[in-house]
Short mmCIF file of C-alpha atoms in Angstrom, two decimals:
data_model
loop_
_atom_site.label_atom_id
_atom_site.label_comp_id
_atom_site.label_asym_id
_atom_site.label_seq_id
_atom_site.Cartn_x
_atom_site.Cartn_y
_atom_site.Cartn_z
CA UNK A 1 -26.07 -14.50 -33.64
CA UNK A 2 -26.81 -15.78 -37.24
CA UNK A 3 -28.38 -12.15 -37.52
CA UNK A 4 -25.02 -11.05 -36.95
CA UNK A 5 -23.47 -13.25 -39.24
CA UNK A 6 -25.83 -12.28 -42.15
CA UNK A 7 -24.81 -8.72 -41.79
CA UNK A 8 -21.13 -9.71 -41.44
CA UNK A 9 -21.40 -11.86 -45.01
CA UNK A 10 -23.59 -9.45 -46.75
CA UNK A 11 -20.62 -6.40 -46.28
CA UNK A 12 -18.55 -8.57 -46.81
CA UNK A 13 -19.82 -9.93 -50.39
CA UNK A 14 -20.49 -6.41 -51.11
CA UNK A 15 -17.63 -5.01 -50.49
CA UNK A 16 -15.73 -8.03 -52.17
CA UNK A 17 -17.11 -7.41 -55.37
CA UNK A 18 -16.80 -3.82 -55.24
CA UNK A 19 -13.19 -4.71 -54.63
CA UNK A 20 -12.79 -7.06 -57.78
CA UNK A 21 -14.40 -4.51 -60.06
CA UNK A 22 -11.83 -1.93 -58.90
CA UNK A 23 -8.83 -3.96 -59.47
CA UNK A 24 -10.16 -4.78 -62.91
CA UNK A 25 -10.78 -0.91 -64.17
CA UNK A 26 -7.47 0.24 -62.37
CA UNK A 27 -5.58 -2.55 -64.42
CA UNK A 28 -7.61 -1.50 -67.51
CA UNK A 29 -6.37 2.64 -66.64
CA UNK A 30 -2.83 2.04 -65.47
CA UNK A 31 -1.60 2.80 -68.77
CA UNK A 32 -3.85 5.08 -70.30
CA UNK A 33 -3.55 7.46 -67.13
CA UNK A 34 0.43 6.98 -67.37
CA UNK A 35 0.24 7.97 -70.65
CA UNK A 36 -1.48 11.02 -69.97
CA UNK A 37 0.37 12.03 -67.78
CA UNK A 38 3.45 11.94 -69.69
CA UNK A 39 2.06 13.20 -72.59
CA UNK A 40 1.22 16.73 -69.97
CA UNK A 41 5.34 16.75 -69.21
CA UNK A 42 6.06 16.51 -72.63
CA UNK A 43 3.78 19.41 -73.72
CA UNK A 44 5.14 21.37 -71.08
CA UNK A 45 8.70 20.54 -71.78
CA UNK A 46 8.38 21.31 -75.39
CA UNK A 47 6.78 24.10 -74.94
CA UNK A 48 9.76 25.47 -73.37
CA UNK A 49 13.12 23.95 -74.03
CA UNK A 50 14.79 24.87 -77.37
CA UNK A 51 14.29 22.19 -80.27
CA UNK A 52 15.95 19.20 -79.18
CA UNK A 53 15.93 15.72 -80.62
CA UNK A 54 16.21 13.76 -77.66
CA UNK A 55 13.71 12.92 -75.29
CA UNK A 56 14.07 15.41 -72.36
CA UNK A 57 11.40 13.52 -70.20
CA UNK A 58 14.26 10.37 -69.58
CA UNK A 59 17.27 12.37 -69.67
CA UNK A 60 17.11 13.74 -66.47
CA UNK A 61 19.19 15.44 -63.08
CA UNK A 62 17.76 15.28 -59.71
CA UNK A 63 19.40 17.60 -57.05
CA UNK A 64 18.69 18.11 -54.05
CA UNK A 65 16.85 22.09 -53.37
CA UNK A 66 16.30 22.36 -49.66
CA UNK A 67 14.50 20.35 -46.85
CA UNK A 68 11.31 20.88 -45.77
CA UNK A 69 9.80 21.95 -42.35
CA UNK A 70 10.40 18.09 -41.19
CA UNK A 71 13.91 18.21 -42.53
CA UNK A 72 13.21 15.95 -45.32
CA UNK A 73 15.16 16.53 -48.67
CA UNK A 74 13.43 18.61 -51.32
CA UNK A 75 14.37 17.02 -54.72
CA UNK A 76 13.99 18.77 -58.13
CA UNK A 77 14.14 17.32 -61.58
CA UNK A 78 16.51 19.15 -64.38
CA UNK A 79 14.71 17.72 -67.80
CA UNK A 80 17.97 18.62 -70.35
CA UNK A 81 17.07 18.79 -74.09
CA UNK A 82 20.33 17.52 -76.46
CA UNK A 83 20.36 18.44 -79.88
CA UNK A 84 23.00 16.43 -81.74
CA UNK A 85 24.44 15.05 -78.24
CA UNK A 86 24.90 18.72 -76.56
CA UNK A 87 22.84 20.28 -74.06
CA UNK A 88 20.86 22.45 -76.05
CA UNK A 89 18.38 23.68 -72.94
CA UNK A 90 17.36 22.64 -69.65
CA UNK A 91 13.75 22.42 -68.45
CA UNK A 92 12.47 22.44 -64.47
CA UNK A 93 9.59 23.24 -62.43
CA UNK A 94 9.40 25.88 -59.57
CA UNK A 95 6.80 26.36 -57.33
CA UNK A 96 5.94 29.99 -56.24
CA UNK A 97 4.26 29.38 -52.79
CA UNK A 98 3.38 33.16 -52.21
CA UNK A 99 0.39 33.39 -54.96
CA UNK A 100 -2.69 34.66 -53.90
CA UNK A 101 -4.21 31.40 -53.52
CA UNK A 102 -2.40 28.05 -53.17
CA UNK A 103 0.74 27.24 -55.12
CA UNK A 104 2.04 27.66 -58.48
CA UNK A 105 3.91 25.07 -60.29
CA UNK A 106 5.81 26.96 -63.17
CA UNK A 107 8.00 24.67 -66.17
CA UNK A 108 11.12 27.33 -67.01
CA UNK A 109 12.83 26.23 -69.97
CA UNK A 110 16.62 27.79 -70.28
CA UNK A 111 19.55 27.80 -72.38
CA UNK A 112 22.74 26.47 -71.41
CA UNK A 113 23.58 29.64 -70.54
CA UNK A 114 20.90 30.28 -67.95
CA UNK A 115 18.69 32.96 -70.41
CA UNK A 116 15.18 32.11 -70.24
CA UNK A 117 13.52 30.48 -73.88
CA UNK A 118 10.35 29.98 -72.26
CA UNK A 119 7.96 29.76 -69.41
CA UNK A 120 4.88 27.27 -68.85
CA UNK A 121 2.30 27.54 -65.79
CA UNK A 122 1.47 23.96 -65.32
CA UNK A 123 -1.54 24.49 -62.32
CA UNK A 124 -2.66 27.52 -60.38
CA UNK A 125 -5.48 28.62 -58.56
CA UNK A 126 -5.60 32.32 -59.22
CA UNK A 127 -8.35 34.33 -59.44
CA UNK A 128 -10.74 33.71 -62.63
CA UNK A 129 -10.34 37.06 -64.72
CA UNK A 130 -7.25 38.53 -62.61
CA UNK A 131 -4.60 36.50 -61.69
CA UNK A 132 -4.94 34.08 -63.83
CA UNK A 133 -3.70 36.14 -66.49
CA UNK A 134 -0.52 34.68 -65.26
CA UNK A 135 -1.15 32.06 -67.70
CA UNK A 136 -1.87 34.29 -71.27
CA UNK A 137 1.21 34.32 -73.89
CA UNK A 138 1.87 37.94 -73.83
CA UNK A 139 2.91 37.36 -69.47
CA UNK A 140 4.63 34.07 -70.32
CA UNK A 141 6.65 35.96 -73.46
CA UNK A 142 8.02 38.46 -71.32
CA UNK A 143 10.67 36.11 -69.72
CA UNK A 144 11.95 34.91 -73.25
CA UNK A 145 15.38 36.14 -73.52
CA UNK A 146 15.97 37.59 -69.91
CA UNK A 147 18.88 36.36 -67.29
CA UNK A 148 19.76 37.17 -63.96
CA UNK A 149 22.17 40.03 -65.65
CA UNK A 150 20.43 41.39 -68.35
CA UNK A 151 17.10 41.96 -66.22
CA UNK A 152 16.26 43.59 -62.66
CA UNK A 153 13.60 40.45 -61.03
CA UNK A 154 11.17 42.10 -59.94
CA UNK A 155 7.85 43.83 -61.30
CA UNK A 156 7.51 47.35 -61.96
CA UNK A 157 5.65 48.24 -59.30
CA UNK A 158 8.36 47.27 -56.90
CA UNK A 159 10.79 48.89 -59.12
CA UNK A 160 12.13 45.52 -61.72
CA UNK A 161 10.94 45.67 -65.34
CA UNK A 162 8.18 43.00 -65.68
CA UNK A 163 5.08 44.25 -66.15
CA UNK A 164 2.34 43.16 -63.66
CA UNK A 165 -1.55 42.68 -64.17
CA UNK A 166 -3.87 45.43 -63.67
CA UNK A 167 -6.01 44.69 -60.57
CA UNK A 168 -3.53 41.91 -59.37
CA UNK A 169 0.25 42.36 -58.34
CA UNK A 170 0.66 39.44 -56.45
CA UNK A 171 0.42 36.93 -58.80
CA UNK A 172 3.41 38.13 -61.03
CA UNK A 173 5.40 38.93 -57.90
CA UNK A 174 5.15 35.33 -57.28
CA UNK A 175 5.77 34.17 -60.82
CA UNK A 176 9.02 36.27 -61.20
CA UNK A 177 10.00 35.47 -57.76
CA UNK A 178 9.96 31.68 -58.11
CA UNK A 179 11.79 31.89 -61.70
CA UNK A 180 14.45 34.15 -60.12
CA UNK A 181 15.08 31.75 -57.87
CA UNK A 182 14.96 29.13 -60.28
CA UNK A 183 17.86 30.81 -61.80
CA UNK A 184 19.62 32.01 -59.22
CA UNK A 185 19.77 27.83 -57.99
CA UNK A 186 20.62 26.85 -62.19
CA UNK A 187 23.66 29.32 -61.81
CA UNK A 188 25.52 27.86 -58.82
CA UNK A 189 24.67 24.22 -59.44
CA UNK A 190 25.22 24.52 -63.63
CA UNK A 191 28.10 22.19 -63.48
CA UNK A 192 26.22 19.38 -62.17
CA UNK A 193 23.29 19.95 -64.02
CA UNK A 194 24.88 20.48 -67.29
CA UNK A 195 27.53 17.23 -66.49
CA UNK A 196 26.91 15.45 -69.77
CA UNK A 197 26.45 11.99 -68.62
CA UNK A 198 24.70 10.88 -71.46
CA UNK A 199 21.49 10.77 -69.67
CA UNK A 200 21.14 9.26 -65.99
CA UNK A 201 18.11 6.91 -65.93
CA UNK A 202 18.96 5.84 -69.44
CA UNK B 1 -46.93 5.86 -61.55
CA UNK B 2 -45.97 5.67 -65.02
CA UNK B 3 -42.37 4.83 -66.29
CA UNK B 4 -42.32 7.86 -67.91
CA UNK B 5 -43.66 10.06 -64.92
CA UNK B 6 -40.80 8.34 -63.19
CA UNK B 7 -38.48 10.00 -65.55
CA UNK B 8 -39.75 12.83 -66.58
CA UNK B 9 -39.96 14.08 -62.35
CA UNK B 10 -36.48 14.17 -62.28
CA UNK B 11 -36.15 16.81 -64.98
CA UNK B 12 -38.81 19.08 -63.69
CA UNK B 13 -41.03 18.25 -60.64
CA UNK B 14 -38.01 16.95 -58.52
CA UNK B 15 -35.39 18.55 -60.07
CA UNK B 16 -32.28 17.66 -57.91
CA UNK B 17 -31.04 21.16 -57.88
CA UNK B 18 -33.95 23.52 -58.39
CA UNK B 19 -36.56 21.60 -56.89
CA UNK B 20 -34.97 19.45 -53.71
CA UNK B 21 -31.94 21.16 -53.35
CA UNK B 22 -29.92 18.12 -53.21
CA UNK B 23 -26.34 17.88 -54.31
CA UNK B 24 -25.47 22.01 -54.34
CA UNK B 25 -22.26 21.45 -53.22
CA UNK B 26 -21.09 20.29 -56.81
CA UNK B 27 -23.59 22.37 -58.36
CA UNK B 28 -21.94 25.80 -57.16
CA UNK B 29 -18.22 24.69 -56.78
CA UNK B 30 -17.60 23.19 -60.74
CA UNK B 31 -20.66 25.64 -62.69
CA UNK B 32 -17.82 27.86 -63.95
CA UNK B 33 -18.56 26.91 -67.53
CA UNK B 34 -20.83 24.76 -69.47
CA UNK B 35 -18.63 22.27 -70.10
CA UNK B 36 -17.68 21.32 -66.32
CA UNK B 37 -21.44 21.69 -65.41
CA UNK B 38 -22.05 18.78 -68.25
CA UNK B 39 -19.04 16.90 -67.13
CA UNK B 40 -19.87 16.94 -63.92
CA UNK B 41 -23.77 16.17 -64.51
CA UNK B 42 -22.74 13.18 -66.19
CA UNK B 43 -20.17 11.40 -63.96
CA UNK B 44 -23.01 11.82 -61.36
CA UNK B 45 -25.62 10.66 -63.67
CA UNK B 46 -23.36 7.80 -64.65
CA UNK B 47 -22.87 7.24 -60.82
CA UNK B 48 -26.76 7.40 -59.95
CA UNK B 49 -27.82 4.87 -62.44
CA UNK B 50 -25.38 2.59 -62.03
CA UNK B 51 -26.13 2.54 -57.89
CA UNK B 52 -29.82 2.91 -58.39
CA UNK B 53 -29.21 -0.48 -60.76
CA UNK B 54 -27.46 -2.38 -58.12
CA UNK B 55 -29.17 -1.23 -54.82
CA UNK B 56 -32.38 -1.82 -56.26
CA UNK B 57 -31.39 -5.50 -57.35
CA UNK B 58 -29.51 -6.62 -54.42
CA UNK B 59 -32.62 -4.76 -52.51
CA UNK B 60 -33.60 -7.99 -50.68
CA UNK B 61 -30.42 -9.06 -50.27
CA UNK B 62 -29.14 -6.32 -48.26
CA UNK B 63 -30.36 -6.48 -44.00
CA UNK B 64 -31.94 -2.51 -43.27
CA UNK B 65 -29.23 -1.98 -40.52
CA UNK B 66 -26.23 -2.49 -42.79
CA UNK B 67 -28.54 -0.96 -45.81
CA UNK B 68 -26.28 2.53 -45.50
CA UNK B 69 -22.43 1.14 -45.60
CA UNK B 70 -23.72 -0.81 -48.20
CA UNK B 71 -24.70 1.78 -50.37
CA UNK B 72 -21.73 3.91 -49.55
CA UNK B 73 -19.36 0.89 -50.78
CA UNK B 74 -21.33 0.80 -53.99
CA UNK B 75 -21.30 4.39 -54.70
CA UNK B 76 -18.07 4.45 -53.66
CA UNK B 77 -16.44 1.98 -56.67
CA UNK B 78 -18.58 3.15 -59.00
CA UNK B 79 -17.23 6.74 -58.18
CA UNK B 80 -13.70 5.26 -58.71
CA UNK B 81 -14.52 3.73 -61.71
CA UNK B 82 -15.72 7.22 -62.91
CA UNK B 83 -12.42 8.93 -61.66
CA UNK B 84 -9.94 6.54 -62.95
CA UNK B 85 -11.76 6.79 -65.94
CA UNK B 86 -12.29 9.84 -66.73
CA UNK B 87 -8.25 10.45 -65.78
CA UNK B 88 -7.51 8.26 -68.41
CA UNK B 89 -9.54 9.53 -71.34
CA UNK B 90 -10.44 12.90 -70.21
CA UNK B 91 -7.70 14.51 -69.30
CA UNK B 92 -8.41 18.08 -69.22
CA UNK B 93 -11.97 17.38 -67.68
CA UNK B 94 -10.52 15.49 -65.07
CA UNK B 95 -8.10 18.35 -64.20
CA UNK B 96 -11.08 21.33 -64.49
CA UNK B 97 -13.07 19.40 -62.08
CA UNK B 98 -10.56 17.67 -59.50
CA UNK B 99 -11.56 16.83 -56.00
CA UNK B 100 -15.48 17.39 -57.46
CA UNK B 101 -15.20 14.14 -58.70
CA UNK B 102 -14.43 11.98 -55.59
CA UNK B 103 -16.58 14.17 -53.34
CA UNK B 104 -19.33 12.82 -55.89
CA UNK B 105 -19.68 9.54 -52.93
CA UNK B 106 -21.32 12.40 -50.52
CA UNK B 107 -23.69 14.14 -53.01
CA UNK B 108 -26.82 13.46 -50.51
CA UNK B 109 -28.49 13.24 -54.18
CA UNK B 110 -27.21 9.55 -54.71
CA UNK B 111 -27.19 8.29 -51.71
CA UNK B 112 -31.13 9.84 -51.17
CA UNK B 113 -32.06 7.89 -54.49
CA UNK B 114 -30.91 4.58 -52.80
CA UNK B 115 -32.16 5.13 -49.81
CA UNK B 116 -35.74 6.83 -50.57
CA UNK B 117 -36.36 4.76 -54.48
CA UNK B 118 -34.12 1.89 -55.13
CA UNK B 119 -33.79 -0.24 -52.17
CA UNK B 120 -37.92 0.02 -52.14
CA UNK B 121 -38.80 -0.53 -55.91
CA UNK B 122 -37.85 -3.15 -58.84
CA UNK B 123 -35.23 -2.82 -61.39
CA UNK B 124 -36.70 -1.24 -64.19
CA UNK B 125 -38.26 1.94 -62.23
CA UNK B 126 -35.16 2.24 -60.32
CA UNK B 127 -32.89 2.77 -62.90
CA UNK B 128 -35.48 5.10 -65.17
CA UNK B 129 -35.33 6.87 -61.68
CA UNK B 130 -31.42 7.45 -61.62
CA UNK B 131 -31.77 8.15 -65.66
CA UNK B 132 -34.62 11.16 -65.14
CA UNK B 133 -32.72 12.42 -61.64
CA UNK B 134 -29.37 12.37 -63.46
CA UNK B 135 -30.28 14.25 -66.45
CA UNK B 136 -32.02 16.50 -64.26
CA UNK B 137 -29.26 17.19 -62.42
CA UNK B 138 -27.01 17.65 -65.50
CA UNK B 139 -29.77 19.94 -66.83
CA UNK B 140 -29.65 22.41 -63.87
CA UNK B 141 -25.62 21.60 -63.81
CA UNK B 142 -25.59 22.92 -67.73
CA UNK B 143 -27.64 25.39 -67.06
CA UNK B 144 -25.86 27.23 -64.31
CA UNK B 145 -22.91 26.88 -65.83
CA UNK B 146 -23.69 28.59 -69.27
CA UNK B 147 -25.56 31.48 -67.26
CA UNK B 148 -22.28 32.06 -65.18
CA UNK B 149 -19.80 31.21 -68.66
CA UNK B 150 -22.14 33.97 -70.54
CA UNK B 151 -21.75 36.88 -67.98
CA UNK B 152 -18.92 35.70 -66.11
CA UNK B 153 -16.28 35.11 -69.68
CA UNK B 154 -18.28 36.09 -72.63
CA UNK B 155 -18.78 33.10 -74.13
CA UNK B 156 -20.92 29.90 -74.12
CA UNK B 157 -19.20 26.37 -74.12
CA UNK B 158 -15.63 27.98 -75.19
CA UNK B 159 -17.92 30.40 -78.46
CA UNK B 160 -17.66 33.91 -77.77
CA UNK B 161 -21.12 35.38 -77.75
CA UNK B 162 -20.90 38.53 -76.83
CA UNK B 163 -17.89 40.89 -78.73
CA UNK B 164 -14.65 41.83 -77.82
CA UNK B 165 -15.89 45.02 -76.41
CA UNK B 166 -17.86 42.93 -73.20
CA UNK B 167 -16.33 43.57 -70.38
CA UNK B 168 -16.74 40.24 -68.66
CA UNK B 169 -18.73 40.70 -65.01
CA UNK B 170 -15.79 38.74 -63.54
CA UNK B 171 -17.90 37.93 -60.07
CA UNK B 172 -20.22 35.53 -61.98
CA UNK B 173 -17.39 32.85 -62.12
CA UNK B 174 -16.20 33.77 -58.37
CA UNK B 175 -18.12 31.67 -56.03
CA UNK B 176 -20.61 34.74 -55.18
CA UNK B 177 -21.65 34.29 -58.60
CA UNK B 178 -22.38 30.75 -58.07
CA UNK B 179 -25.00 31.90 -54.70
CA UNK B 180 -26.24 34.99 -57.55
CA UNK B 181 -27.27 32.62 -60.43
CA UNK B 182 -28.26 30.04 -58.38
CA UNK B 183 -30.70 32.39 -56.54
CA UNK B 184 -31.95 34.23 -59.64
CA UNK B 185 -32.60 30.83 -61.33
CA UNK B 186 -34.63 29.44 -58.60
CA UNK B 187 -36.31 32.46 -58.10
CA UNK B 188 -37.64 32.15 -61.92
CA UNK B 189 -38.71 28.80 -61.58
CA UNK B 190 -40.69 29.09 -58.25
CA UNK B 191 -42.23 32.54 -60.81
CA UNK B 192 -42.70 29.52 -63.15
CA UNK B 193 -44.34 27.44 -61.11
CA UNK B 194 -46.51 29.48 -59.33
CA UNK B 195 -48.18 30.94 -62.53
CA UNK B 196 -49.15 27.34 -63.41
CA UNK B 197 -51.14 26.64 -61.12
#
């Protein structure tokens, strides 16, 4: 029995401290790792909105995309960047789910009129050397300037205009899927998103 | 044994990777480029000395048949400590290597230093242990990962070394690469070591 107990207190203490030390670094990373990971939206959303001078990371719209497979409702954030008080470009993330290997979360940046200024990949996990070519500036350029009327969505090899990657067809597909999409959902919901309500969550 | 026999196995004799064969999990998954391979050898390094320090001081504190939870708690924070970290002020490392860095609590490498050195010597030798194994273990880390960077990209910790006419041997950095160089590289030490004796 007081074996029993020494084992019991000894975890215990151990586990105790190991507790304590956590709490301390965590406090000491909260903000640092916020931080960071604002600092990752903000690069993104810069990268492809138009020049704005607000900050498109607070002035957001959240609608409602789809439900899931347990019926839950999907959500997706609309980042707008104002310049002078008007929308000058709205920023959101799509997520192609038919890559060749896990997802891929994609930051499309668009004009008020739903033509595309640019395009970010913000995580993949293509392949090393092929697919991930997804993520070099000439792919990413090609969207610049293209809308649902002035392009056919698809890539070449299944008869659109984008160019794919030699040795790996899948990737684009996906990419150029999940932006069509992405603009296909910006065009029938463009009155709510653009609804200038001077920034909800402000 | 000397203190600095105690260190200097680590890097050569017992090399974690090349010599016991501990910890390959890490060592084949992140070893896409130098840089991860020294990010990664590090965290673990950190990890290893700072559990080698604390096992072997609370070594008579701690009863045998609750020695291994133990040890797992105390990896365990200092693993989170590493993580949180290394989320906080090295971003982009902490995105190239990802779930590496939490799976660092079951790299048998730590947990076999605690068990087989620290819990059964004193302070000082214990940590010059976890110092030599570490580095050891970043060595081999660095080293896999700048063979498979070289042939795999072209280049060696982000500098291109070979032109832009190399056609990169793409398979290096796919995870048969990883089995390829790791193979190869053992195979020339084991060459290495048999011609010295």
């Amino acid at each position: 029995m007081k074996e029993l107990a020494r084992l019991v207190l000894v975890l215990t203490l151990i586990a105790a401290g190991a507790g304590l030390i956590l709490s301390l670094v965590e406090r000491a990373t909260r903000e640092p790792i916020a931080e960071q990971r604002r600092q990752e939206t903000l690069r993104a959303l810069s990268a492809v909105l138009p020049p704005a001078d607000n900050s498109p990371d607070t002035d957001t719209v959240s609608l409602v995309v789809g439900k899931d497979r347990r019926g839950r409702e999907l959500q997706r954030l609309f980042f707008r960047g104002r310049k002078g008080g008007e929308v000058s470009g709205v920023a959101f993330k799509v997520v192609a789910p038919d890559g060749y290997s896990g997802n891929i979360a994609i930051m499309v940046g668009i004009d008020p009129t739903g033509t595309v200024t640019g395009v970010e990949i913000l995580s993949h996990a293509e392949t090393p050397g092929l697919g991930d070519k997804i993520t070099e500036a000439w792919f990413k350029e090609m969207f610049k300037g293209r809308n649902l009327d002035n392009a056919d969505w698809r890539v070449k090899k299944d008869g659109g205009e984008f160019d794919q990657i030699t040795g790996a067809t899948i990737s684009p597909r996906a990419v150029v899927g999940a932006i069509h999409r992405g603009l296909d959902f910006f065009k029938t919901h463009q009155d709510e998103i653009l609804a200038s309500s001077g920034g909800s969550g402000q | 044994m000397s203190l600095a026999r105690e260190f200097t196995k680590g890097l050569w004799r017992d090399n974690a990777v090349f010599r016991l064969l501990l910890g390959l999990c890490p060592a084949l998954a992140v070893t896409t480029s130098a840089v991860n391979g020294l990010g990664m050898g590090f965290a673990t390094t950190f990890v290893l000395v700072c559990s080698n320090f604390v096992v072997a001081s609370l070594r008579k504190v701690i009863p045998a048949r609750v020695r291994i939870p133990s040890f797992i708690v105390i990896i365990a924070s200092f693993v989170t400590v590493v993580q949180l970290c290394m989320e906080a002020y090295f971003y982009d490392l902490h995105k190239a290597l990802g779930i590496f860095i939490p799976l660092i609590v079951v790299n048998c490498l730590i947990l076999g230093r605690a068990e087989a050195y620290a819990s059964r010597n004193p302070l000082l030798p214990s940590v010059v242990d976890g110092v030599g194994m570490g580095l050891g273990f970043t060595l081999a880390l660095f080293v896999l990962g700048s063979v498979r960077e070289l042939f795999g990209v072209g280049t060696l910790l982000g500098f291109t070394v070979f032109g832009a006419g190399y056609q990169p041997l793409i398979l290096m950095i796919l995870p048969p690469g990883a089995f390829i160089a790791m193979g190869l590289l053992l195979a020339g030490m084991n060459r290495i070591e048999s011609l010295r004796k």
